[in-house]
Every structure is written in C-alpha cells, then in structure tokens.
Coordinates of C-alpha atoms and ligand atoms in Angstrom, one line a residue:
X106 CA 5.3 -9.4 -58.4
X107 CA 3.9 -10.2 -61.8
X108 CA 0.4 -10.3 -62.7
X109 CA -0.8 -12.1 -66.2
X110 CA -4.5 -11.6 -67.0
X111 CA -6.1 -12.6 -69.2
X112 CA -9.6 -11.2 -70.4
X113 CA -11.5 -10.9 -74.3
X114 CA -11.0 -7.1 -72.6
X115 CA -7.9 -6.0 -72.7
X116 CA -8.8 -2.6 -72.5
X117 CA -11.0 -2.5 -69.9
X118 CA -7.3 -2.4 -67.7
X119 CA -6.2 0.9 -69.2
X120 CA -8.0 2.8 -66.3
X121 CA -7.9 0.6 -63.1
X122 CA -3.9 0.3 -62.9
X123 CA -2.9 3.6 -64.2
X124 CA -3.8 5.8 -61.2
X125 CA -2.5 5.7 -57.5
X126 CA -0.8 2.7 -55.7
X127 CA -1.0 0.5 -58.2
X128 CA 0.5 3.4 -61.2
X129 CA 3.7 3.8 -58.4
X130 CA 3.9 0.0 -57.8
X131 CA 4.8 -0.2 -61.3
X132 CA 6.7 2.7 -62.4
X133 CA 8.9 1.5 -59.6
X134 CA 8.8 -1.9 -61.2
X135 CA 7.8 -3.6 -57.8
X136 CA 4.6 -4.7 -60.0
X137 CA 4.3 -5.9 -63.3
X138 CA 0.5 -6.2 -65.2
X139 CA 0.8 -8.1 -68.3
X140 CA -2.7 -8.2 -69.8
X141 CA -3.3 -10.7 -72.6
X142 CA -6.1 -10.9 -75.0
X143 CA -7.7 -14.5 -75.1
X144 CA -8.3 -13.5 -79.0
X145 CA -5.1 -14.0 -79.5
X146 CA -5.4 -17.9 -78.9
X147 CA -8.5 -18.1 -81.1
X148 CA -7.5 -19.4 -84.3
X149 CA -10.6 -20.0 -86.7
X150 CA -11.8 -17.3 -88.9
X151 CA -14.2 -15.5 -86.0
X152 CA -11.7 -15.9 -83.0
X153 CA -14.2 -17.6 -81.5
X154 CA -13.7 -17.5 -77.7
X155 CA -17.5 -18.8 -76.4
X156 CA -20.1 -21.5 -77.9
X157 CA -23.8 -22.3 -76.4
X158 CA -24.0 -24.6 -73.1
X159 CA -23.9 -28.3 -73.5
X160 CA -27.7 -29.2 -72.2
X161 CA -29.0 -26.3 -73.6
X162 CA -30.0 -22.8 -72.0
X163 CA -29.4 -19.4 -71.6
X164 CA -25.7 -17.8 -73.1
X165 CA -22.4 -18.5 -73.8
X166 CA -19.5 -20.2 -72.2
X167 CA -16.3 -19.4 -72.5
X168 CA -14.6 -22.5 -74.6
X169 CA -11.7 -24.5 -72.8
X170 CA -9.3 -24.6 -75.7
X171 CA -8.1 -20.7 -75.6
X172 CA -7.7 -20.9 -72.3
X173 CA -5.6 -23.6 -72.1
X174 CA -4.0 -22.5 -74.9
X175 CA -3.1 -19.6 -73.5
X176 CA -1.9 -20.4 -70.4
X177 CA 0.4 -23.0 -71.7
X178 CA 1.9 -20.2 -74.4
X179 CA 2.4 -17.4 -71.6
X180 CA 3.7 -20.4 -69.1
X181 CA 5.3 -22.8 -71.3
X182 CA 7.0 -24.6 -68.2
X183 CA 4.7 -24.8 -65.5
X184 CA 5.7 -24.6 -61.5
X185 CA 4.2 -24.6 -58.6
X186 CA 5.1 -20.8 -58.0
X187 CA 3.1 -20.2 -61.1
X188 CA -0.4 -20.3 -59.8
X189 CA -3.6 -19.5 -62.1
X190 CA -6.7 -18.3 -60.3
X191 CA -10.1 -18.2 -62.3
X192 CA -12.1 -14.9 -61.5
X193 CA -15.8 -16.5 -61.5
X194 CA -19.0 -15.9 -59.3
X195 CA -19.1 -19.4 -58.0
X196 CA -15.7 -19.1 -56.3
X197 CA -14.4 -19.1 -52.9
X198 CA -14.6 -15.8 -51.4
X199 CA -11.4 -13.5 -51.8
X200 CA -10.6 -11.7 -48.5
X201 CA -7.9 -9.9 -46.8
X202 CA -6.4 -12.9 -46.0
X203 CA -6.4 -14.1 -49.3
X204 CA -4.9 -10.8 -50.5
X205 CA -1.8 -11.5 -47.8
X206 CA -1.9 -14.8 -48.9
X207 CA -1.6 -14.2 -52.9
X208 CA 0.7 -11.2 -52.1
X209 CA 3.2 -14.2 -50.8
X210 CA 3.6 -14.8 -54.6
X211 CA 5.6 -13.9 -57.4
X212 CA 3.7 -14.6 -60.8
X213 CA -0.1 -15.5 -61.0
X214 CA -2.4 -15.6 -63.8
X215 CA -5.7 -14.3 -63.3
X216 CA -8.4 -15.8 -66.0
X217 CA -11.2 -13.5 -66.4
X218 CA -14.6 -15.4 -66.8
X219 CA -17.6 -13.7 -69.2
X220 CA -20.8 -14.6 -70.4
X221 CA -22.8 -17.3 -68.7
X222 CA -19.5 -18.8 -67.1
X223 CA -16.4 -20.7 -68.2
X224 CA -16.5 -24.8 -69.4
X225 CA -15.5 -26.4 -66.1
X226 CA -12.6 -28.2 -67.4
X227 CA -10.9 -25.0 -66.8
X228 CA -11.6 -24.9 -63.2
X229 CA -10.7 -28.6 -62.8
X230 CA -7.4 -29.5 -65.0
X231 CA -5.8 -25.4 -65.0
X232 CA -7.1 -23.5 -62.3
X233 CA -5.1 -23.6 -58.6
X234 CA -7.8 -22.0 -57.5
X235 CA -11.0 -20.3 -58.7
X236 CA -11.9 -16.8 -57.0
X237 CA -14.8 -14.7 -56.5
X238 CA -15.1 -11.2 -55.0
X239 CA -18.3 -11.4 -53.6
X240 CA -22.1 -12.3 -53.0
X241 CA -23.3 -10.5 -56.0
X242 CA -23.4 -11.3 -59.8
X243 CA -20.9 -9.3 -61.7
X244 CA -20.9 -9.2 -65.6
X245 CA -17.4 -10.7 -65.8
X246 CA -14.3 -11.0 -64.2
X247 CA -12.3 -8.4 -65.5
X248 CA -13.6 -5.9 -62.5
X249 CA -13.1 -9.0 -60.2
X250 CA -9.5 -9.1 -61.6
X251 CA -8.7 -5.3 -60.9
X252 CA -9.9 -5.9 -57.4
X253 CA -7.9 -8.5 -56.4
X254 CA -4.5 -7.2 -58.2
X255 CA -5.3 -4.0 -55.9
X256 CA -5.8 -5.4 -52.6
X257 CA -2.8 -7.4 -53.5
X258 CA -0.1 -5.2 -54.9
X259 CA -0.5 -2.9 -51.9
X260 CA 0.8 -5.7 -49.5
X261 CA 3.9 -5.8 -51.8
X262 CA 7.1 -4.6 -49.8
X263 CA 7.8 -1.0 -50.5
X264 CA 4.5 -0.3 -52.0
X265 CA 3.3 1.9 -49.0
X266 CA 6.0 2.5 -47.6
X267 CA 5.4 -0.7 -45.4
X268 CA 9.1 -2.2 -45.7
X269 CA 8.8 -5.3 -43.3
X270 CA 6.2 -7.8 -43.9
X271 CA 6.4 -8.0 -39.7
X272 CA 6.2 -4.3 -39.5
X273 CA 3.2 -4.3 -41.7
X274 CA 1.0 -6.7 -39.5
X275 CA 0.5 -4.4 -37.1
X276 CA -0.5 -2.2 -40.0
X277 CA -3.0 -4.6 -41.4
X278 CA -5.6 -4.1 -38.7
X279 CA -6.0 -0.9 -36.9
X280 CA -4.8 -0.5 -33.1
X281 CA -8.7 -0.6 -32.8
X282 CA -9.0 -4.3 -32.4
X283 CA -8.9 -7.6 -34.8
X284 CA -12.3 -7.9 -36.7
X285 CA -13.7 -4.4 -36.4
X286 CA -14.1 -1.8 -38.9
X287 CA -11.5 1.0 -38.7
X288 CA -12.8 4.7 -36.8
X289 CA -14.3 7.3 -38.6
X290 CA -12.4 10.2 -39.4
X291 CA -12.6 14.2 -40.0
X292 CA -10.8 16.7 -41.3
X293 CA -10.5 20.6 -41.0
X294 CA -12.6 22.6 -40.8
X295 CA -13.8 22.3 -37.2
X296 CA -17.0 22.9 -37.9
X297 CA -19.1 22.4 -41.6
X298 CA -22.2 23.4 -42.3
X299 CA -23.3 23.6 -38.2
X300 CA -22.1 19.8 -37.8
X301 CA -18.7 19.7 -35.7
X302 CA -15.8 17.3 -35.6
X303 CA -15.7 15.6 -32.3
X304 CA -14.2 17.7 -29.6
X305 CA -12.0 15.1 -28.2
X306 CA -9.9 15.2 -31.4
X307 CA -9.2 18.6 -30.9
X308 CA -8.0 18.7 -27.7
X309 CA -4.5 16.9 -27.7
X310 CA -5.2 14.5 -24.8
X311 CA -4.1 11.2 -27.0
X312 CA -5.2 8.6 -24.0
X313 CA -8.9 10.2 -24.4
X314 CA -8.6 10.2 -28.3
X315 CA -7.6 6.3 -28.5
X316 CA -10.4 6.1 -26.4
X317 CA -12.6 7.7 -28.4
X318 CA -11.4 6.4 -32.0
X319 CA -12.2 2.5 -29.8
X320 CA -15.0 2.9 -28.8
X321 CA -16.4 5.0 -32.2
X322 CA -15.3 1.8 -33.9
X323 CA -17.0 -0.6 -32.3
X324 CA -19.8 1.5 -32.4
X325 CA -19.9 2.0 -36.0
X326 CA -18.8 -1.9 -36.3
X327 CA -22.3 -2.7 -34.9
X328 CA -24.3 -0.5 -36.1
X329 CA -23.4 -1.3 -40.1
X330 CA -21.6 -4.9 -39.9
X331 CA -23.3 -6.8 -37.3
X332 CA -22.2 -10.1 -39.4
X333 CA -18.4 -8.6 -37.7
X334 CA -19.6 -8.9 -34.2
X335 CA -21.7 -11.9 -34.1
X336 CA -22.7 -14.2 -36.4
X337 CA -26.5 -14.9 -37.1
X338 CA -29.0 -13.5 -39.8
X339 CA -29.2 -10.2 -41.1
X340 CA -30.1 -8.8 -44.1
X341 CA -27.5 -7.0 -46.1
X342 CA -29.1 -3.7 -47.3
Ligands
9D3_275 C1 -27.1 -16.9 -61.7 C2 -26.9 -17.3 -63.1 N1 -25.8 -16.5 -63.8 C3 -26.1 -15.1 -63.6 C4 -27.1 -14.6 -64.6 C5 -24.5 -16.9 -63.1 C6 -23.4 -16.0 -63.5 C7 -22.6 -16.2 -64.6 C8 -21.6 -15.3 -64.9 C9 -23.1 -14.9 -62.6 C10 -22.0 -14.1 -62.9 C11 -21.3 -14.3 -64.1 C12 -20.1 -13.4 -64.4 N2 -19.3 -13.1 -63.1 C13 -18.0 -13.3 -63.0 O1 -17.4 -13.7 -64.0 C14 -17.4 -13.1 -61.7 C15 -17.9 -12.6 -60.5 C16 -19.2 -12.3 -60.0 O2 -20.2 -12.3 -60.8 N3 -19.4 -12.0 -58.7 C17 -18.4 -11.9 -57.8 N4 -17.1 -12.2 -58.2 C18 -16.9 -12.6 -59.5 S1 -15.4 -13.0 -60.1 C19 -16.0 -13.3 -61.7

C-alpha cells in the first residue's frame, strides 16, 4: 500500500514511521510513505502556503491553490482507487472500521491541515473524504496523519504476521466479545512490590482462565468506557 502525505512538515515523519510495525512494513516494501512538502507547490517569492480568513478573524488558512496543485502533480491521472482524505478536526471520526476500510486500498493521499483550518474548496472539489482522529483540537494534522497510516498499515496482509484478511477477523476483536475492551494482562514476576498477578493465570486450568480474562474485560469495559456498554451521558475524564 502506498501512502502520499502531504504536510508544510515533512520532517515531523522522520520519527513516527521509522520504528516498529510500520519500519518492517516498509523495509519489506509491503508499505510505501511518500511524504511531500506543500512548499514545493508554492511558487511566489515566500512559498506562501496560508493567507488571513475571508470575513476576518483569528489565523491562517491554508490556501487552495498548493493543494490542488499538488495533488494534481503527484496524481496527474486521477482514479477512483486514488482516494485523498483531508486530516482536519471537523471530520468524520476515524475508527477501527475505518482503518479496515482504508486498509482495503492501495494509494491514498493524506492532506495535512494547519493553522486555523484549510479553505473549504479543498474539502468540497479534492477531498474523498475528510478525517479527524478525535474529539479534541490538535495543532495540525500531521500527528492525525501518523495515526491513521499506523492503524492502517498494520491491517496490511503479512504485516503481523496475519496472512488471511478472513483469518485476521477473528484477530481484530479479542475472543472476549465484539465491543469490549481487551483483558488486562501481567507478566513475570508473580508477585511485585506485594501486589500479585491473579492466581488463576498461574494455575494452567485454561476453561477458568478464559473465564477469568471475560469477565475481567467486561469489568474493566465498564468501569473506564461506559460509552462501550451503553450509550447515555458521561463525562470523559
Ligand atoms: C475551535 C477553533 N479552532 C481551534 C482553535 C479550530 C481548529 C482549527 C485547526 C481546531 C484544530 C485545528 C488543527 N487540527 C487538525 O488539523 C486536525 C485534528 C484535530 O484538531 N483533532 C482531531 N483530529 C484532527 S485531524 C486534523
């Protein structure tokens, strides 16, 4: 899978794909990061990239013509496999299933929004779709962008080791149940610091430990993501 981003960063992606899954997804070329600086299609004397909001107010927004610009100079021919998806905080929600979903793709373009936002035109006339990671404001997109390659690229066939897409459902989700959080988990030693690892773990009995690792999960699903189990208000933190 190839991933094109785009960002007035380009550095900032030095450290976020060169370790773990995503370093082995690409050195065995099962994943391909091609970060492009939005500079680059900013052709006046100052590579100007952003101007001040039509209507007046606070910041800078992110000028269409680079963009586009840009986009049409990495994809000159444009196909429906070619999706773009604009990183910005008023964007639909990404997911799991939207990281199954992009990992169905070959080649997207991620567009990393900065500053006050991006001119709307982008989100309208070049955008597929326009993404956000979450309910909380972010300085920019680029860390948005890193998130969503990550959750991606280890869906990829052969990534973890997870050949099938079938045999990876299963994977997806813990035994535990659709919808719950996954069961805690120790580690030796038995005991640290006076505070023991369950018993039941230790024992070898695996009906009483799938038991256990259930019923811990669900317990641990309620108690710190209620908004799992039942819908309704409750506050976050
Ligand atoms: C509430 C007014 N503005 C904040 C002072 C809106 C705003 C503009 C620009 C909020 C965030 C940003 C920059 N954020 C992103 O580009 C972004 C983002 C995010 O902020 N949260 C979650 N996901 C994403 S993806 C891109």
């Amino acid at each position: 899978m190839i991933f094109h981003v785009l960002t007035i960063f380009p550095e900032f992606f030095a450290g976020p794909f060169a370790h773990g899954v995503v370093k082995r997804a690409q050195d065995a070329h099962l994943l391909d990061i091609r970060i492009h600086n939005l500079r680059d299609w900013a052709f006046d004397r100052h590579k100007t990239v952003d101007d001040r909001p039509f209507g007046g107010g606070e910041g800078m927004v992110l000028k269409p013509e680079p963009i586009f610009l840009a986009v049409e100079s990495i994809w000159p021919q444009r196909t429906p496999a070619r999706k773009v998806i604009l990183l910005s905080a008023q964007g639909r929600l990404f997911t799991q299933a939207g990281a199954n979903r992009l990992s169905q793709e070959s080649e997207l373009l991620l567009i990393c929004g900065r500053y006050e936002g991006v001119d709307e035109r982008v989100a309208e006339h070049l955008a597929d779709e326009e993404i956000s990671i979450g309910n909380y404001v972010l300085s920019g997109g680029e860390l948005a962008a890193a998130v969503v390659i990550d959750a991606t690229a280890r869906l990829l066939p052969g990534v973890l080791g997870n050949e099938t897409s079938a045999a990876f459902e299963s994977f997806q989700e813990t035994g535990h149940g659709r919808g719950l959080l996954d069961c805690p988990h120790w580690t030796r030693p038995a005991e640290f610091r006076g505070w023991k690892a369950p018993e039941v773990l230790l024992n070898g009995n695996h009906e009483e430990i799938r038991r256990f690792r259930r019923e811990s999960a669900v317990e641990k699903t309620g108690r710190l993501r209620r908004d799992l189990v039942k819908p309704g208000p409750q506050g976050g933190e």
